[in-house]
Amino acid sequence: MRASALGLAVGLTFWFGSLGIATAVNCEQVRRYLATGRSAEDVAESMVVDLSEVKKCAEAGAAAGATPTPATGQPKP
């Protein structure tokens, strides 16, 4: 009984704690991963970010025309 109550308390602590954490998405890194041919879903999973954030970064990069090349990571001229 005590073990399950402790487990519940720990689980709720992590769950409530994760709600308040805002992680900044590194859009440059997202675009680099996408330039290598990875899918948006794969990038979201590997970077542990929301798929919508990956799509926002991809759209912002496409609008700015700054798609990095896979080999150098520098924007295409």
XYZ file of N, CA and C in Angstrom:
231
model
N 0.829 -1.186 0.000
C 0.000 0.000 0.000
C 0.877 1.255 0.000
N 1.897 1.262 0.841
C 2.784 2.424 0.895
C 3.561 2.590 -0.405
N 3.981 1.464 -0.974
C 4.763 1.525 -2.209
C 3.929 2.104 -3.344
N 2.663 1.710 -3.430
C 1.830 2.237 -4.510
C 1.518 3.715 -4.288
N 1.329 4.127 -3.062
C 1.085 5.537 -2.764
C 2.323 6.364 -3.085
N 3.495 5.841 -2.758
C 4.746 6.537 -3.060
C 4.948 6.625 -4.571
N 4.665 5.545 -5.269
C 4.782 5.542 -6.728
C 3.836 6.547 -7.371
N 2.625 6.624 -6.849
C 1.657 7.588 -7.353
C 2.139 9.013 -7.108
N 2.663 9.269 -5.931
C 3.158 10.607 -5.598
C 4.325 11.003 -6.507
N 5.240 10.089 -6.720
C 6.387 10.370 -7.589
C 5.913 10.611 -9.021
N 5.004 9.774 -9.494
C 4.481 9.926 -10.848
C 3.776 11.256 -11.050
N 2.956 11.645 -10.088
C 2.262 12.926 -10.187
C 3.235 14.099 -10.131
N 4.287 13.961 -9.328
C 5.291 15.015 -9.243
C 5.955 15.232 -10.597
N 6.343 14.153 -11.256
C 6.967 14.275 -12.574
C 5.987 14.817 -13.601
N 4.732 14.370 -13.535
C 3.740 14.813 -14.504
C 3.468 16.301 -14.360
N 3.231 16.761 -13.117
C 2.974 18.180 -12.900
C 4.219 19.016 -13.182
N 5.370 18.484 -12.895
C 6.615 19.194 -13.164
C 6.855 19.376 -14.644
N 6.466 18.395 -15.438
C 6.687 18.493 -16.881
C 5.741 19.489 -17.531
N 4.632 19.798 -16.900
C 3.699 20.755 -17.477
C 4.278 22.166 -17.496
N 5.099 22.481 -16.529
C 5.635 23.824 -16.422
C 6.931 24.045 -17.169
N 7.473 23.007 -17.762
C 8.753 23.133 -18.453
C 8.506 23.522 -19.902
N 9.057 24.649 -20.295
C 8.962 25.075 -21.692
C 10.329 24.897 -22.322
N 10.403 24.046 -23.309
C 11.681 23.811 -23.956
C 11.744 24.605 -25.240
N 12.840 25.272 -25.447
C 13.036 26.017 -26.676
C 13.508 25.056 -27.759
N 12.920 25.179 -28.913
C 13.281 24.311 -30.028
C 14.365 25.013 -30.836
N 15.435 24.306 -31.104
C 16.526 24.838 -31.908
C 16.156 24.623 -33.372
N 15.577 25.661 -33.991
C 15.093 25.528 -35.366
C 16.225 25.274 -36.350
N 17.383 25.808 -36.084
C 18.511 25.559 -36.978
C 18.841 24.068 -37.008
N 18.847 23.438 -35.845
C 19.127 22.007 -35.768
C 18.007 21.202 -36.430
N 16.783 21.637 -36.226
C 15.648 20.959 -36.863
C 15.807 20.988 -38.377
N 16.135 22.158 -38.925
C 16.296 22.272 -40.380
C 17.476 21.441 -40.883
N 18.524 21.336 -40.098
C 19.655 20.485 -40.490
C 19.228 19.030 -40.572
N 18.483 18.577 -39.565
C 17.998 17.195 -39.585
C 17.077 16.955 -40.782
N 16.194 17.907 -41.053
C 15.279 17.757 -42.175
C 16.029 17.745 -43.500
N 17.119 18.502 -43.595
C 17.910 18.558 -44.824
C 18.606 17.233 -45.122
N 18.790 16.405 -44.098
C 19.429 15.104 -44.316
C 18.441 14.063 -44.811
N 17.174 14.460 -44.932
C 16.173 13.543 -45.445
C 15.304 12.905 -44.384
N 15.491 13.283 -43.136
C 14.649 12.721 -42.078
C 13.242 13.289 -42.183
N 12.276 12.506 -41.741
C 10.891 12.980 -41.734
C 10.681 13.877 -40.519
N 9.650 14.695 -40.578
C 9.333 15.582 -39.465
C 9.030 14.771 -38.204
N 8.369 13.644 -38.379
C 8.042 12.791 -37.231
C 9.306 12.238 -36.585
N 10.273 11.832 -37.415
C 11.528 11.296 -36.900
C 12.311 12.373 -36.153
N 12.334 13.588 -36.702
C 13.047 14.692 -36.056
C 12.397 15.020 -34.720
N 11.081 15.080 -34.695
C 10.367 15.374 -33.454
C 10.656 14.326 -32.393
N 10.671 13.073 -32.796
C 10.928 11.989 -31.851
C 12.369 12.022 -31.337
N 13.321 12.231 -32.233
C 14.724 12.204 -31.807
C 15.102 13.422 -30.969
N 14.460 14.574 -31.237
C 14.771 15.785 -30.466
C 13.852 15.939 -29.247
N 12.885 15.047 -29.115
C 11.919 15.047 -28.025
C 11.203 16.401 -27.962
N 10.636 16.776 -29.101
C 9.832 17.990 -29.198
C 8.532 17.653 -29.892
N 7.594 18.558 -29.842
C 6.299 18.352 -30.460
C 6.415 18.455 -31.978
N 5.666 17.651 -32.678
C 5.690 17.629 -34.134
C 5.308 18.996 -34.705
N 4.384 19.682 -34.063
C 3.975 20.994 -34.558
C 5.125 21.993 -34.507
N 6.005 21.877 -33.515
C 7.166 22.765 -33.423
C 8.141 22.498 -34.570
N 8.308 21.244 -34.924
C 9.185 20.885 -36.041
C 8.627 21.466 -37.337
N 7.323 21.360 -37.515
C 6.696 21.885 -38.726
C 6.799 23.406 -38.782
N 6.678 24.074 -37.628
C 6.825 25.536 -37.593
C 8.238 25.937 -38.012
N 9.226 25.221 -37.521
C 10.615 25.515 -37.891
C 10.848 25.293 -39.375
N 10.291 24.230 -39.907
C 10.459 23.929 -41.330
C 9.811 25.009 -42.187
N 8.616 25.441 -41.790
C 7.919 26.485 -42.541
C 8.655 27.820 -42.447
N 9.173 28.137 -41.270
C 9.906 29.386 -41.095
C 11.190 29.381 -41.924
N 11.856 28.253 -41.987
C 13.068 28.140 -42.792
C 12.772 28.235 -44.266
N 11.663 27.636 -44.695
C 11.294 27.692 -46.107
C 10.909 29.113 -46.498
N 10.235 29.829 -45.603
C 9.834 31.203 -45.892
C 11.051 32.118 -45.977
N 12.061 31.837 -45.161
C 13.270 32.652 -45.163
C 14.240 32.217 -46.257
N 14.010 31.030 -46.814
C 14.891 30.520 -47.860
C 16.232 30.074 -47.340
N 16.314 29.752 -46.077
C 17.584 29.359 -45.466
C 17.575 27.879 -45.135
N 17.632 27.046 -46.156
C 17.706 25.610 -45.944
C 19.174 25.211 -45.917
N 19.684 24.723 -44.785
C 21.096 24.364 -44.723
C 21.395 23.124 -45.551
N 22.574 23.074 -46.097
C 22.985 21.877 -46.841
C 23.419 20.819 -45.849
N 23.222 19.545 -46.144
C 23.590 18.484 -45.209
C 25.087 18.434 -44.913
N 25.919 18.719 -45.889
C 27.363 18.558 -45.696
C 27.970 19.651 -44.837
N 27.562 20.897 -45.049
C 28.222 21.998 -44.353
C 27.378 22.615 -43.252
N 26.061 22.485 -43.364
C 25.189 23.111 -42.381
C 25.028 24.595 -42.629
N 25.623 25.111 -43.722
C 25.518 26.524 -44.055
C 24.338 26.735 -44.998
N 23.724 27.906 -44.962
C 22.602 28.168 -45.877
C 23.050 28.118 -47.326
N 22.140 27.666 -48.162
C 22.415 27.619 -49.594
C 22.448 29.043 -50.133
N 23.324 29.315 -51.087
C 23.377 30.683 -51.656
C 22.184 30.975 -52.527
